[in-house]
mmCIF file of C-alpha atoms in Angstrom:
data_model
loop_
_atom_site.group_PDB
_atom_site.id
_atom_site.type_symbol
_atom_site.label_atom_id
_atom_site.label_comp_id
_atom_site.label_asym_id
_atom_site.label_seq_id
_atom_site.Cartn_x
_atom_site.Cartn_y
_atom_site.Cartn_z
ATOM 1 C CA MET A 12 140.112 86.011 50.041
ATOM 2 C CA LYS A 13 140.038 82.906 47.907
ATOM 3 C CA THR A 14 141.338 82.993 44.349
ATOM 4 C CA PHE A 15 139.974 80.602 41.794
ATOM 5 C CA LEU A 16 140.914 79.795 38.210
ATOM 6 C CA ALA A 17 138.068 78.921 35.934
ATOM 7 C CA ALA A 18 139.733 75.626 35.085
ATOM 8 C CA GLY A 19 139.269 74.670 38.708
ATOM 9 C CA LEU A 20 135.572 75.457 38.596
ATOM 10 C CA GLY A 21 134.854 72.461 36.398
ATOM 11 C CA LEU A 22 134.102 74.504 33.300
ATOM 12 C CA ALA A 23 135.576 71.997 30.903
ATOM 13 C CA ALA A 24 134.132 73.639 27.800
ATOM 14 C CA GLY A 25 135.904 76.872 27.059
ATOM 15 C CA ALA A 26 138.060 76.767 30.192
ATOM 16 C CA GLY A 27 141.058 77.888 28.191
ATOM 17 C CA ALA A 28 139.357 81.222 27.571
ATOM 18 C CA TRP A 29 139.431 81.892 31.341
ATOM 19 C CA ALA A 30 143.142 82.511 31.768
ATOM 20 C CA GLN A 31 142.361 85.252 34.284
ATOM 21 C CA GLY A 32 142.158 84.969 38.065
ATOM 22 C CA VAL A 33 138.710 85.354 39.614
ATOM 23 C CA THR A 34 138.423 86.365 43.265
ATOM 24 C CA MET A 35 135.464 85.757 45.521
ATOM 25 C CA TYR A 36 135.208 88.250 48.377
ATOM 26 C CA GLY A 37 132.691 89.576 50.848
ATOM 27 C CA THR A 38 131.682 90.804 54.273
ATOM 28 C CA VAL A 39 129.435 89.282 56.919
ATOM 29 C CA ASP A 40 128.353 91.871 59.497
ATOM 30 C CA LEU A 41 125.762 91.369 62.245
ATOM 31 C CA TYR A 42 124.870 93.359 65.354
ATOM 32 C CA VAL A 43 122.326 93.376 68.156
ATOM 33 C CA ALA A 44 120.763 96.768 68.856
ATOM 34 C CA HIS A 45 118.274 98.462 71.136
ATOM 35 C CA ALA A 46 116.532 101.403 69.461
ATOM 36 C CA ARG A 47 113.997 103.981 70.600
ATOM 37 C CA SER A 48 112.008 106.709 68.849
ATOM 38 C CA GLY A 49 109.091 108.478 70.504
ATOM 39 C CA SER A 50 107.025 105.982 72.487
ATOM 40 C CA SER A 51 108.210 102.918 70.517
ATOM 41 C CA SER A 52 111.317 100.799 71.050
ATOM 42 C CA TRP A 53 112.719 97.470 69.904
ATOM 43 C CA THR A 54 115.657 95.112 70.374
ATOM 44 C CA ARG A 55 116.691 92.973 67.421
ATOM 45 C CA MET A 56 119.503 91.583 65.281
ATOM 46 C CA GLN A 57 120.350 93.358 62.039
ATOM 47 C CA ASP A 58 123.224 93.606 59.575
ATOM 48 C CA GLY A 59 125.605 96.225 58.237
ATOM 49 C CA GLY A 60 126.429 98.151 61.411
ATOM 50 C CA HIS A 61 130.133 98.376 60.583
ATOM 51 C CA THR A 62 130.184 97.534 56.876
ATOM 52 C CA ALA A 63 127.366 96.516 54.561
ATOM 53 C CA SER A 64 127.259 92.722 54.155
ATOM 54 C CA ARG A 65 127.958 91.543 50.619
ATOM 55 C CA LEU A 66 129.126 88.751 48.344
ATOM 56 C CA GLY A 67 131.156 89.603 45.285
ATOM 57 C CA PHE A 68 133.289 88.350 42.439
ATOM 58 C CA ARG A 69 135.983 90.287 40.630
ATOM 59 C CA GLY A 70 138.605 89.472 38.070
ATOM 60 C CA THR A 71 141.297 91.044 35.923
ATOM 61 C CA GLU A 72 143.074 90.017 32.747
ATOM 62 C CA ASP A 73 146.410 91.344 31.511
ATOM 63 C CA LEU A 74 145.920 92.275 27.861
ATOM 64 C CA GLY A 75 149.530 93.282 27.298
ATOM 65 C CA GLY A 76 150.934 96.674 26.470
ATOM 66 C CA GLY A 77 149.935 97.997 29.883
ATOM 67 C CA LEU A 78 146.218 97.302 29.333
ATOM 68 C CA ARG A 79 144.029 95.377 31.784
ATOM 69 C CA ALA A 80 140.419 94.275 31.527
ATOM 70 C CA GLY A 81 138.316 93.488 34.567
ATOM 71 C CA PHE A 82 134.881 93.078 36.072
ATOM 72 C CA VAL A 83 133.039 93.306 39.401
ATOM 73 C CA LEU A 84 129.773 91.581 40.344
ATOM 74 C CA GLU A 85 128.606 92.377 43.890
ATOM 75 C CA SER A 86 125.398 91.392 45.677
ATOM 76 C CA GLY A 87 123.981 92.652 48.965
ATOM 77 C CA ILE A 88 123.115 90.005 51.563
ATOM 78 C CA SER A 89 121.297 89.941 54.914
ATOM 79 C CA PRO A 90 123.144 87.307 56.954
ATOM 80 C CA ASP A 91 120.562 87.421 59.763
ATOM 81 C CA THR A 92 118.069 85.796 57.357
ATOM 82 C CA GLY A 93 120.275 84.508 54.533
ATOM 83 C CA LEU A 94 118.277 86.521 51.999
ATOM 84 C CA GLY A 95 119.530 88.999 49.464
ATOM 85 C CA ASN A 96 118.866 92.730 49.690
ATOM 86 C CA LEU A 97 118.957 95.802 47.454
ATOM 87 C CA PRO A 98 116.131 95.079 46.820
ATOM 88 C CA GLY A 99 115.936 91.364 47.773
ATOM 89 C CA PRO A 100 114.901 88.857 48.833
ATOM 90 C CA GLU A 101 116.666 87.235 45.874
ATOM 91 C CA LEU A 102 120.390 87.604 45.341
ATOM 92 C CA SER A 103 121.076 90.134 42.597
ATOM 93 C CA PHE A 104 124.203 92.050 41.666
ATOM 94 C CA THR A 105 122.717 95.469 42.370
ATOM 95 C CA ARG A 106 125.496 96.670 44.658
ATOM 96 C CA GLN A 107 127.929 96.740 41.746
ATOM 97 C CA SER A 108 127.960 95.206 38.286
ATOM 98 C CA PHE A 109 130.464 96.591 35.794
ATOM 99 C CA VAL A 110 133.228 95.807 33.316
ATOM 100 C CA SER A 111 136.394 97.899 33.009
ATOM 101 C CA LEU A 112 139.415 98.697 30.871
ATOM 102 C CA ALA A 113 142.488 100.242 32.517
ATOM 103 C CA GLY A 114 145.925 101.481 31.544
ATOM 104 C CA ALA A 115 148.516 104.087 32.413
ATOM 105 C CA TRP A 116 145.934 106.715 31.404
ATOM 106 C CA GLY A 117 143.406 105.629 34.056
ATOM 107 C CA GLN A 118 140.334 103.387 34.065
ATOM 108 C CA VAL A 119 136.967 103.365 32.294
ATOM 109 C CA ASP A 120 134.072 101.412 33.855
ATOM 110 C CA LEU A 121 130.666 100.596 32.326
ATOM 111 C CA GLY A 122 127.643 99.318 34.290
ATOM 112 C CA ARG A 123 126.239 99.878 37.769
ATOM 113 C CA MET A 124 128.679 101.257 40.339
ATOM 114 C CA TYR A 125 129.350 103.860 43.000
ATOM 115 C CA THR A 126 129.185 107.499 41.970
ATOM 116 C CA PRO A 127 132.156 109.903 42.153
ATOM 117 C CA MET A 128 130.452 111.855 44.939
ATOM 118 C CA PHE A 129 129.900 108.716 47.005
ATOM 119 C CA TYR A 130 133.630 108.019 47.029
ATOM 120 C CA THR A 131 134.351 111.638 47.956
ATOM 121 C CA LEU A 132 132.072 111.456 51.009
ATOM 122 C CA PHE A 133 133.280 107.927 51.807
ATOM 123 C CA ARG A 134 136.888 109.096 52.122
ATOM 124 C CA ALA A 135 135.873 111.884 54.526
ATOM 125 C CA ASP A 136 133.720 109.787 56.874
ATOM 126 C CA PRO A 137 135.249 107.866 59.830
ATOM 127 C CA TYR A 138 132.443 105.298 59.426
ATOM 128 C CA GLY A 139 132.881 104.929 55.673
ATOM 129 C CA LEU A 140 129.300 106.027 54.776
ATOM 130 C CA ASN A 141 128.487 102.468 53.660
ATOM 131 C CA ALA A 142 127.351 101.600 57.207
ATOM 132 C CA VAL A 143 124.070 101.772 59.108
ATOM 133 C CA PHE A 144 125.487 103.930 61.901
ATOM 134 C CA SER A 145 127.166 106.642 59.834
ATOM 135 C CA PRO A 146 125.340 109.918 60.665
ATOM 136 C CA LEU A 147 126.467 111.170 57.261
ATOM 137 C CA ASN A 148 123.588 109.098 55.872
ATOM 138 C CA LEU A 149 121.556 112.240 56.594
ATOM 139 C CA VAL A 150 122.830 113.356 53.186
ATOM 140 C CA ALA A 151 119.928 111.300 51.780
ATOM 141 C CA ALA A 152 117.284 113.043 53.928
ATOM 142 C CA THR A 153 114.636 115.092 52.091
ATOM 143 C CA ASP A 154 112.681 116.354 55.117
ATOM 144 C CA ALA A 155 111.265 119.847 54.313
ATOM 145 C CA GLN A 156 112.287 119.400 50.653
ATOM 146 C CA PRO A 157 109.200 117.835 49.040
ATOM 147 C CA GLY A 158 109.917 116.492 45.570
ATOM 148 C CA ALA A 159 113.698 116.413 45.962
ATOM 149 C CA GLN A 160 115.366 113.109 45.095
ATOM 150 C CA ALA A 161 117.257 111.356 47.878
ATOM 151 C CA PHE A 162 121.007 111.006 47.419
ATOM 152 C CA ALA A 163 121.921 107.728 45.698
ATOM 153 C CA GLY A 164 125.406 106.303 46.162
ATOM 154 C CA ARG A 165 125.146 104.192 42.996
ATOM 155 C CA ALA A 166 123.871 104.694 39.467
ATOM 156 C CA SER A 167 122.974 102.251 36.700
ATOM 157 C CA ASN A 168 123.806 102.463 32.980
ATOM 158 C CA MET A 169 126.840 104.521 33.955
ATOM 159 C CA VAL A 170 130.135 105.264 32.228
ATOM 160 C CA ARG A 171 132.844 106.318 34.691
ATOM 161 C CA TYR A 172 136.412 107.517 34.137
ATOM 162 C CA ARG A 173 138.987 107.571 36.929
ATOM 163 C CA THR A 174 142.559 108.824 36.819
ATOM 164 C CA PRO A 175 145.287 106.480 38.117
ATOM 165 C CA GLN A 176 145.201 105.998 41.889
ATOM 166 C CA GLY A 177 147.894 107.525 44.090
ATOM 167 C CA ASP A 178 148.970 110.788 45.665
ATOM 168 C CA GLY A 179 148.532 114.104 43.918
ATOM 169 C CA PHE A 180 145.681 115.342 41.731
ATOM 170 C CA TRP A 181 142.874 112.932 40.847
ATOM 171 C CA LEU A 182 139.632 113.100 38.883
ATOM 172 C CA ASP A 183 136.486 110.963 38.635
ATOM 173 C CA ALA A 184 133.789 111.710 36.059
ATOM 174 C CA ALA A 185 130.598 109.782 35.289
ATOM 175 C CA PHE A 186 127.496 109.877 33.116
ATOM 176 C CA GLY A 187 124.445 107.654 33.470
ATOM 177 C CA PHE A 188 122.009 107.004 30.634
ATOM 178 C CA GLY A 189 118.321 107.037 31.466
ATOM 179 C CA GLU A 190 116.663 103.706 30.784
ATOM 180 C CA ALA A 191 112.960 104.367 31.407
ATOM 181 C CA ALA A 192 110.700 104.843 28.374
ATOM 182 C CA GLN A 193 109.615 108.408 29.065
ATOM 183 C CA ALA A 194 108.634 111.370 26.944
ATOM 184 C CA SER A 195 111.559 113.398 28.209
ATOM 185 C CA ARG A 196 114.953 112.654 26.716
ATOM 186 C CA ARG A 197 116.640 113.194 30.109
ATOM 187 C CA SER A 198 114.411 110.985 32.262
ATOM 188 C CA GLY A 199 116.543 108.996 34.680
ATOM 189 C CA GLN A 200 119.771 110.584 33.477
ATOM 190 C CA PHE A 201 122.696 111.116 35.856
ATOM 191 C CA GLU A 202 125.809 113.299 35.805
ATOM 192 C CA GLY A 203 128.544 113.406 38.405
ATOM 193 C CA ALA A 204 132.185 114.276 38.914
ATOM 194 C CA ALA A 205 134.748 114.712 41.647
ATOM 195 C CA ALA A 206 138.201 116.267 41.674
ATOM 196 C CA GLY A 207 140.718 116.534 44.461
ATOM 197 C CA TRP A 208 144.240 116.417 45.743
ATOM 198 C CA THR A 209 145.711 113.777 48.031
ATOM 199 C CA GLY A 210 148.890 114.458 49.971
ATOM 200 C CA GLU A 211 150.813 112.727 52.722
ATOM 201 C CA ARG A 212 148.498 114.150 55.408
ATOM 202 C CA LEU A 213 145.864 116.297 53.727
ATOM 203 C CA THR A 214 143.137 115.411 51.225
ATOM 204 C CA LEU A 215 140.839 118.017 49.657
ATOM 205 C CA ALA A 216 138.019 117.308 47.208
ATOM 206 C CA TYR A 217 134.998 118.795 45.460
ATOM 207 C CA ALA A 218 132.154 116.692 44.053
ATOM 208 C CA PHE A 219 128.815 117.236 42.383
ATOM 209 C CA GLN A 220 125.976 114.905 41.466
ATOM 210 C CA ARG A 221 122.826 115.632 39.467
ATOM 211 C CA ALA A 222 119.935 113.202 39.075
ATOM 212 C CA HIS A 223 117.053 113.792 36.667
ATOM 213 C CA GLY A 224 113.619 112.548 37.647
ATOM 214 C CA GLY A 225 111.790 109.765 35.868
ATOM 215 C CA SER A 226 108.973 111.909 34.456
ATOM 216 C CA ALA A 227 108.329 115.378 33.077
ATOM 217 C CA THR A 228 105.381 117.719 33.416
ATOM 218 C CA ALA A 229 105.041 118.039 29.625
ATOM 219 C CA PRO A 230 106.177 116.004 26.589
ATOM 220 C CA LEU A 231 109.835 116.615 25.712
ATOM 221 C CA ALA A 232 110.253 118.868 28.779
ATOM 222 C CA ASP A 233 113.135 118.268 31.151
ATOM 223 C CA PRO A 234 112.070 116.363 34.284
ATOM 224 C CA PRO A 235 112.827 117.827 37.721
ATOM 225 C CA ARG A 236 116.427 117.381 38.825
ATOM 226 C CA THR A 237 118.200 117.385 42.163
ATOM 227 C CA THR A 238 121.796 118.623 42.414
ATOM 228 C CA TYR A 239 124.230 117.778 45.201
ATOM 229 C CA GLN A 240 127.539 119.597 45.745
ATOM 230 C CA ALA A 241 130.129 118.692 48.361
ATOM 231 C CA LEU A 242 133.422 119.979 49.743
ATOM 232 C CA SER A 243 135.348 117.330 51.682
ATOM 233 C CA ALA A 244 138.627 117.228 53.608
ATOM 234 C CA THR A 245 140.677 114.815 55.687
ATOM 235 C CA TYR A 246 143.810 115.460 57.754
ATOM 236 C CA LYS A 247 146.122 112.956 59.442
ATOM 237 C CA LEU A 248 147.891 114.030 62.625
ATOM 238 C CA GLY A 249 149.793 111.054 63.985
ATOM 239 C CA ASP A 250 147.280 108.586 65.423
ATOM 240 C CA LEU A 251 144.425 111.065 64.919
ATOM 241 C CA ASP A 252 142.469 111.373 61.650
ATOM 242 C CA LEU A 253 140.131 114.334 61.138
ATOM 243 C CA TYR A 254 137.229 114.504 58.643
ATOM 244 C CA ALA A 255 134.913 117.241 57.371
ATOM 245 C CA ASN A 256 132.176 117.623 54.733
ATOM 246 C CA HIS A 257 129.895 120.417 53.621
ATOM 247 C CA VAL A 258 127.043 119.467 51.259
ATOM 248 C CA ARG A 259 124.408 121.594 49.526
ATOM 249 C CA VAL A 260 121.288 120.097 47.950
ATOM 250 C CA ARG A 261 119.115 121.973 45.458
ATOM 251 C CA SER A 262 116.010 120.942 43.486
ATOM 252 C CA SER A 263 114.825 122.481 40.218
ATOM 253 C CA LEU A 264 111.222 122.268 41.434
ATOM 254 C CA ALA A 265 109.714 125.663 42.186
ATOM 255 C CA GLY A 266 109.284 126.380 45.860
ATOM 256 C CA VAL A 267 111.614 123.610 47.091
ATOM 257 C CA PRO A 268 114.220 125.165 49.415
ATOM 258 C CA GLN A 269 117.921 124.364 49.448
ATOM 259 C CA SER A 270 119.412 122.310 52.267
ATOM 260 C CA ARG A 271 122.874 122.433 53.812
ATOM 261 C CA LEU A 272 124.642 119.640 55.645
ATOM 262 C CA THR A 273 127.894 119.909 57.613
ATOM 263 C CA SER A 274 129.777 117.027 59.205
ATOM 264 C CA LEU A 275 132.820 116.868 61.475
ATOM 265 C CA GLY A 276 134.432 113.602 62.515
ATOM 266 C CA ALA A 277 137.538 112.044 64.033
ATOM 267 C CA ARG A 278 139.166 108.631 64.441
ATOM 268 C CA TYR A 279 141.809 108.003 67.089
ATOM 269 C CA SER A 280 143.912 104.821 67.171
ATOM 270 C CA PHE A 281 144.993 104.480 70.788
ATOM 271 C CA THR A 282 146.479 101.002 70.240
ATOM 272 C CA ALA A 283 147.406 98.987 67.174
ATOM 273 C CA VAL A 284 144.064 97.143 67.344
ATOM 274 C CA SER A 285 141.665 99.645 68.961
ATOM 275 C CA GLN A 286 140.046 102.745 67.509
ATOM 276 C CA LEU A 287 137.615 105.325 68.830
ATOM 277 C CA MET A 288 135.459 107.275 66.364
ATOM 278 C CA VAL A 289 133.056 110.174 66.632
ATOM 279 C CA GLU A 290 131.098 112.145 64.049
ATOM 280 C CA ALA A 291 128.382 114.796 64.192
ATOM 281 C CA VAL A 292 126.207 115.996 61.300
ATOM 282 C CA ASP A 293 124.032 119.109 61.191
ATOM 283 C CA ARG A 294 121.366 119.419 58.451
ATOM 284 C CA ARG A 295 119.384 122.611 57.871
ATOM 285 C CA VAL A 296 116.866 123.729 55.247
ATOM 286 C CA ASP A 297 116.747 127.343 54.074
ATOM 287 C CA GLY A 298 113.683 129.193 55.352
ATOM 288 C CA SER A 299 112.554 126.286 57.544
ATOM 289 C CA ALA A 300 112.861 125.656 61.282
ATOM 290 C CA ARG A 301 112.984 121.901 60.597
ATOM 291 C CA ARG A 302 116.494 120.660 61.305
ATOM 292 C CA GLN A 303 118.448 117.504 62.182
ATOM 293 C CA LEU A 304 121.487 116.963 64.363
ATOM 294 C CA GLY A 305 122.880 113.429 64.235
ATOM 295 C CA TRP A 306 125.907 111.906 65.927
ATOM 296 C CA THR A 307 127.586 108.554 66.445
ATOM 297 C CA LEU A 308 130.188 107.446 68.959
ATOM 298 C CA GLY A 309 131.920 104.220 67.940
ATOM 299 C CA TYR A 310 134.579 101.779 69.087
ATOM 300 C CA ASP A 311 136.372 99.116 67.020
ATOM 301 C CA HIS A 312 138.535 96.293 68.336
ATOM 302 C CA HIS A 313 140.324 94.333 65.628
ATOM 303 C CA LEU A 314 140.750 90.676 66.532
ATOM 304 C CA SER A 315 142.623 90.107 63.275
ATOM 305 C CA ARG A 316 143.078 91.672 59.862
ATOM 306 C CA ARG A 317 139.681 90.272 58.866
ATOM 307 C CA THR A 318 137.587 90.253 62.053
ATOM 308 C CA THR A 319 136.427 93.241 64.116
ATOM 309 C CA LEU A 320 134.246 93.621 67.197
ATOM 310 C CA TYR A 321 132.458 96.971 67.357
ATOM 311 C CA ALA A 322 130.087 99.081 69.435
ATOM 312 C CA ARG A 323 127.991 102.043 68.322
ATOM 313 C CA TRP A 324 125.903 104.683 70.098
ATOM 314 C CA LEU A 325 123.823 106.787 67.702
ATOM 315 C CA GLY A 326 121.586 109.760 68.325
ATOM 316 C CA LEU A 327 119.409 111.907 66.074
ATOM 317 C CA GLY A 328 117.467 115.007 67.025
ATOM 318 C CA ASN A 329 114.563 116.271 64.905
ATOM 319 C CA HIS A 330 113.704 119.920 65.520
ATOM 320 C CA ALA A 331 110.446 121.767 64.768
ATOM 321 C CA ASP A 332 108.448 118.558 64.089
ATOM 322 C CA ALA A 333 110.965 117.238 61.560
ATOM 323 C CA SER A 334 110.903 113.481 60.935
ATOM 324 C CA ALA A 335 114.156 112.352 59.321
ATOM 325 C CA THR A 336 115.586 108.995 60.355
ATOM 326 C CA LEU A 337 118.868 107.097 60.743
ATOM 327 C CA ALA A 338 119.803 103.435 61.238
ATOM 328 C CA GLY A 339 116.494 102.287 59.757
ATOM 329 C CA VAL A 340 114.488 103.373 62.826
ATOM 330 C CA ALA A 341 110.896 104.368 62.012
ATOM 331 C CA VAL A 342 110.054 107.988 62.903
ATOM 332 C CA ALA A 343 106.429 109.160 62.880
ATOM 333 C CA ALA A 344 105.726 111.844 60.256
ATOM 334 C CA ASN A 345 105.920 115.428 61.549
ATOM 335 C CA SER A 346 106.514 114.154 65.089
ATOM 336 C CA GLY A 347 109.859 115.712 65.960
ATOM 337 C CA ASP A 348 110.746 112.395 67.618
ATOM 338 C CA ALA A 349 114.389 111.702 68.355
ATOM 339 C CA VAL A 350 116.233 108.462 67.584
ATOM 340 C CA ARG A 351 118.552 106.617 69.957
ATOM 341 C CA VAL A 352 120.345 103.345 69.146
ATOM 342 C CA LEU A 353 122.866 101.348 71.176
ATOM 343 C CA ALA A 354 124.478 98.393 69.362
ATOM 344 C CA ALA A 355 127.281 95.848 69.477
ATOM 345 C CA GLY A 356 128.356 93.590 66.642
ATOM 346 C CA ILE A 357 130.983 91.658 64.717
ATOM 347 C CA ARG A 358 132.238 92.074 61.161
ATOM 348 C CA HIS A 359 134.243 89.497 59.221
ATOM 349 C CA ASN A 360 135.790 90.055 55.785
ATOM 350 C CA PHE A 361 136.753 87.209 53.477
#
């Protein structure tokens, strides 16, 4: 990472007000993959197979008395084209954009950022969830749940509180204000929280996330909402790390069934620079034969602290004409087509 002082950026006017250090950071991740679903297949270069590519800036300022102020501005990039993403093609700070105040009591953040439940799932995923080939991305599937809102790992207009980092009990809590001009007072609103315990080997956590839709069926009525709940655990046994999640998804819409998702994963470090990872995810919907079983086998070889070569083999089965997808592979509606992807890539952090 490269650290800059604002005085060195040529901001002559007002440079004295920038007494803080500003860090530029990011990830460039590209892979070549061969994918197949049904009768179609393709081979192409894409990004984010190990870690989502990004460009960011962050800074902190010591305010004295144990207080610190800070900010994060983070943009998604597609290094195969040089364009921005989320949504793109322009660069925009939609990955994260928030300001914070921290002390011995914890940290409060305001802006757009990751939700408490995202971090809970992230900790219990050998692929870190923020990657194309994590089968835990099935948490965002809504197959056989018409009208349910897909899981979102970030929320805008959010206020988030986090207890100090470290071992022992921890708590994250967040509330997002709806911004759309709608008749319902709760349109676009978000609530989420996570609580857990982190020990030397074992981590246990519970998280929930509720998103309110952007419209209501009647003036001043509450819009439909989708609620996610998760139990997550990790356990370290020497060179072996174990991961597990159980997620339930429920919609307030009448007639929309509840879904259940269970994941089991492991990471084994067989040398100081080589790791083998595996994870399987099973998603089922109450009262429906439609079901998904996804898995990924992965290998990482670290050339340095910043640079990693990786390989991934992903599979997804859709049962009873289901049509969920992973890794951005198109699946025909109600086809029951499977997904298979074989990929190799390189990730560099700076």
